[in-house]
Amino acid sequence: QQQVKQSPQSLIVQKGGIPIINCAYENTAFDYFPWYQQFPGKGPALLIAIRPDVSEKKEGRFTISFNKSAKQFSLHIMDSQPGDSATYFCAAGGNDYKLSFGAGTTVTVRA
Amino acid sequence: EAQVTQNPRYLITVTGKKLTVTCSQNMNHEYMSWYRQDPGLGLRQIYYSMNVEVTDKGDVPEGYKVSRKEKRNFPLILESPSPNQTSLYFCASRIRPGANVLTFGAGSRLTVL
């Protein structure tokens, strides 16, 4: 049973659009929420991460929004570009050093 | 270049034929882990290792074995592969168990006929 539920499964946007990926979790012991980006033929790579003491974190065009009371967090890609086309995984971790990953979202940005 | 190297990258085998997927990291990381990636299921942890000679089961360990005799290497062994082990496998490492950044290898696509 997946501990982190991710939606949607896939997403297509036009260049400049803002794809939004949502994740939800149940385990309140989770205290670390990273997002990984995976290009075809490559392994996932850490994109951005947040801890529950903040509600938002921005790195370049990527923003994580975090809602602790709802146990949800989301990734927004501002001014999306074709080079952002990839699969994105949310994850959650606690003090047991394990990361539980969501099912992944394939984002396609059309030029 | 700091990296996690997996071999083979692609393998087609038959049911029951033992195989090993090797994983090596050159970053002196304590923690190493194996994941499998399946459509709609994301990345699921198979086994992990906190340090040399310390290994433990992840979420889907059935049918797999691992060993950690040296810090840099963490091979994944399929003693008797079955078709349900057809998947994309990733090895990953981080400098210590509690570190934030998990570095992944490029993946090994395994097909069991």
PDB file of C-alpha atoms in Angstrom, chain B residues 27-93:
ATOM      1  CA  MET B  27      31.440   8.841  -3.155  1.00  0.00           C
ATOM      2  CA  ASN B  28      32.292   6.942   0.036  1.00  0.00           C
ATOM      3  CA  HIS B  29      28.594   6.843   0.914  1.00  0.00           C
ATOM      4  CA  GLU B  30      27.509   4.832   3.926  1.00  0.00           C
ATOM      5  CA  TYR B  31      23.923   4.204   2.823  1.00  0.00           C
ATOM      6  CA  MET B  32      22.962   2.249  -0.290  1.00  0.00           C
ATOM      7  CA  SER B  33      19.617   1.000  -1.495  1.00  0.00           C
ATOM      8  CA  TRP B  34      17.876  -0.843  -4.324  1.00  0.00           C
ATOM      9  CA  TYR B  35      14.535   0.179  -5.820  1.00  0.00           C
ATOM     10  CA  ARG B  36      12.335  -1.186  -8.530  1.00  0.00           C
ATOM     11  CA  GLN B  37      10.232   1.082 -10.717  1.00  0.00           C
ATOM     12  CA  ASP B  38       7.001  -0.198 -12.186  1.00  0.00           C
ATOM     13  CA  PRO B  39       4.309   1.770 -14.050  1.00  0.00           C
ATOM     14  CA  GLY B  40       1.682   3.114 -11.699  1.00  0.00           C
ATOM     15  CA  LEU B  41       3.608   1.992  -8.628  1.00  0.00           C
ATOM     16  CA  GLY B  42       6.503   4.427  -8.566  1.00  0.00           C
ATOM     17  CA  LEU B  43       9.732   3.468  -6.834  1.00  0.00           C
ATOM     18  CA  ARG B  44       9.565   0.724  -4.266  1.00  0.00           C
ATOM     19  CA  GLN B  45      12.478  -0.133  -2.010  1.00  0.00           C
ATOM     20  CA  ILE B  46      13.790  -3.698  -2.196  1.00  0.00           C
ATOM     21  CA  TYR B  47      16.696  -3.712   0.245  1.00  0.00           C
ATOM     22  CA  TYR B  48      18.912  -1.138   1.879  1.00  0.00           C
ATOM     23  CA  SER B  49      22.215  -1.015   3.707  1.00  0.00           C
ATOM     24  CA  MET B  50      23.199   1.455   6.405  1.00  0.00           C
ATOM     25  CA  ASN B  51      26.864   0.484   6.179  1.00  0.00           C
ATOM     26  CA  VAL B  52      29.220  -2.417   5.490  1.00  0.00           C
ATOM     27  CA  GLU B  53      27.765  -5.765   6.600  1.00  0.00           C
ATOM     28  CA  VAL B  54      24.473  -4.082   7.617  1.00  0.00           C
ATOM     29  CA  THR B  55      21.518  -4.808   5.328  1.00  0.00           C
ATOM     30  CA  ASP B  56      17.773  -4.826   5.824  1.00  0.00           C
ATOM     31  CA  LYS B  57      14.590  -5.508   3.924  1.00  0.00           C
ATOM     32  CA  GLY B  58      12.661  -2.764   2.222  1.00  0.00           C
ATOM     33  CA  ASP B  59       9.050  -2.946   1.111  1.00  0.00           C
ATOM     34  CA  VAL B  60       9.361  -5.623  -1.595  1.00  0.00           C
ATOM     35  CA  PRO B  61      12.273  -7.945  -0.699  1.00  0.00           C
ATOM     36  CA  GLU B  62      10.776 -11.281  -1.806  1.00  0.00           C
ATOM     37  CA  GLY B  63      12.887 -13.031  -4.428  1.00  0.00           C
ATOM     38  CA  TYR B  64      15.948 -10.836  -3.927  1.00  0.00           C
ATOM     39  CA  LYS B  65      19.188 -10.992  -1.956  1.00  0.00           C
ATOM     40  CA  VAL B  66      21.867  -8.410  -1.335  1.00  0.00           C
ATOM     41  CA  SER B  67      25.267  -8.204   0.280  1.00  0.00           C
ATOM     42  CA  ARG B  68      27.473  -5.357   1.446  1.00  0.00           C
ATOM     43  CA  LYS B  69      30.995  -6.649   1.893  1.00  0.00           C
ATOM     44  CA  GLU B  70      32.643  -3.402   0.837  1.00  0.00           C
ATOM     45  CA  LYS B  71      31.467   0.146   1.284  1.00  0.00           C
ATOM     46  CA  ARG B  72      31.407   0.953  -2.433  1.00  0.00           C
ATOM     47  CA  ASN B  73      29.544  -2.134  -3.724  1.00  0.00           C
ATOM     48  CA  PHE B  74      25.984  -3.323  -3.182  1.00  0.00           C
ATOM     49  CA  PRO B  75      25.023  -6.104  -5.615  1.00  0.00           C
ATOM     50  CA  LEU B  76      21.423  -7.248  -6.096  1.00  0.00           C
ATOM     51  CA  ILE B  77      21.037 -10.990  -6.564  1.00  0.00           C
ATOM     52  CA  LEU B  78      18.055 -12.757  -8.105  1.00  0.00           C
ATOM     53  CA  GLU B  79      18.576 -16.419  -7.218  1.00  0.00           C
ATOM     54  CA  SER B  80      15.696 -17.715  -9.322  1.00  0.00           C
ATOM     55  CA  PRO B  81      14.188 -14.906 -11.383  1.00  0.00           C
ATOM     56  CA  SER B  82      10.512 -15.019 -12.279  1.00  0.00           C
ATOM     57  CA  PRO B  83       8.531 -12.966 -14.824  1.00  0.00           C
ATOM     58  CA  ASN B  84       7.070 -10.774 -12.065  1.00  0.00           C
ATOM     59  CA  GLN B  85      10.597  -9.487 -11.455  1.00  0.00           C
ATOM     60  CA  THR B  86      10.615  -7.895 -14.896  1.00  0.00           C
ATOM     61  CA  SER B  87      11.181  -4.274 -13.992  1.00  0.00           C
ATOM     62  CA  LEU B  88      13.465  -1.249 -14.053  1.00  0.00           C
ATOM     63  CA  TYR B  89      15.901  -1.386 -11.157  1.00  0.00           C
ATOM     64  CA  PHE B  90      17.731   1.506  -9.559  1.00  0.00           C
ATOM     65  CA  CYS B  91      20.582   1.535  -7.105  1.00  0.00           C
ATOM     66  CA  ALA B  92      20.931   4.650  -4.967  1.00  0.00           C
ATOM     67  CA  SER B  93      23.243   5.946  -2.264  1.00  0.00           C
TER      68      SER B  93
END
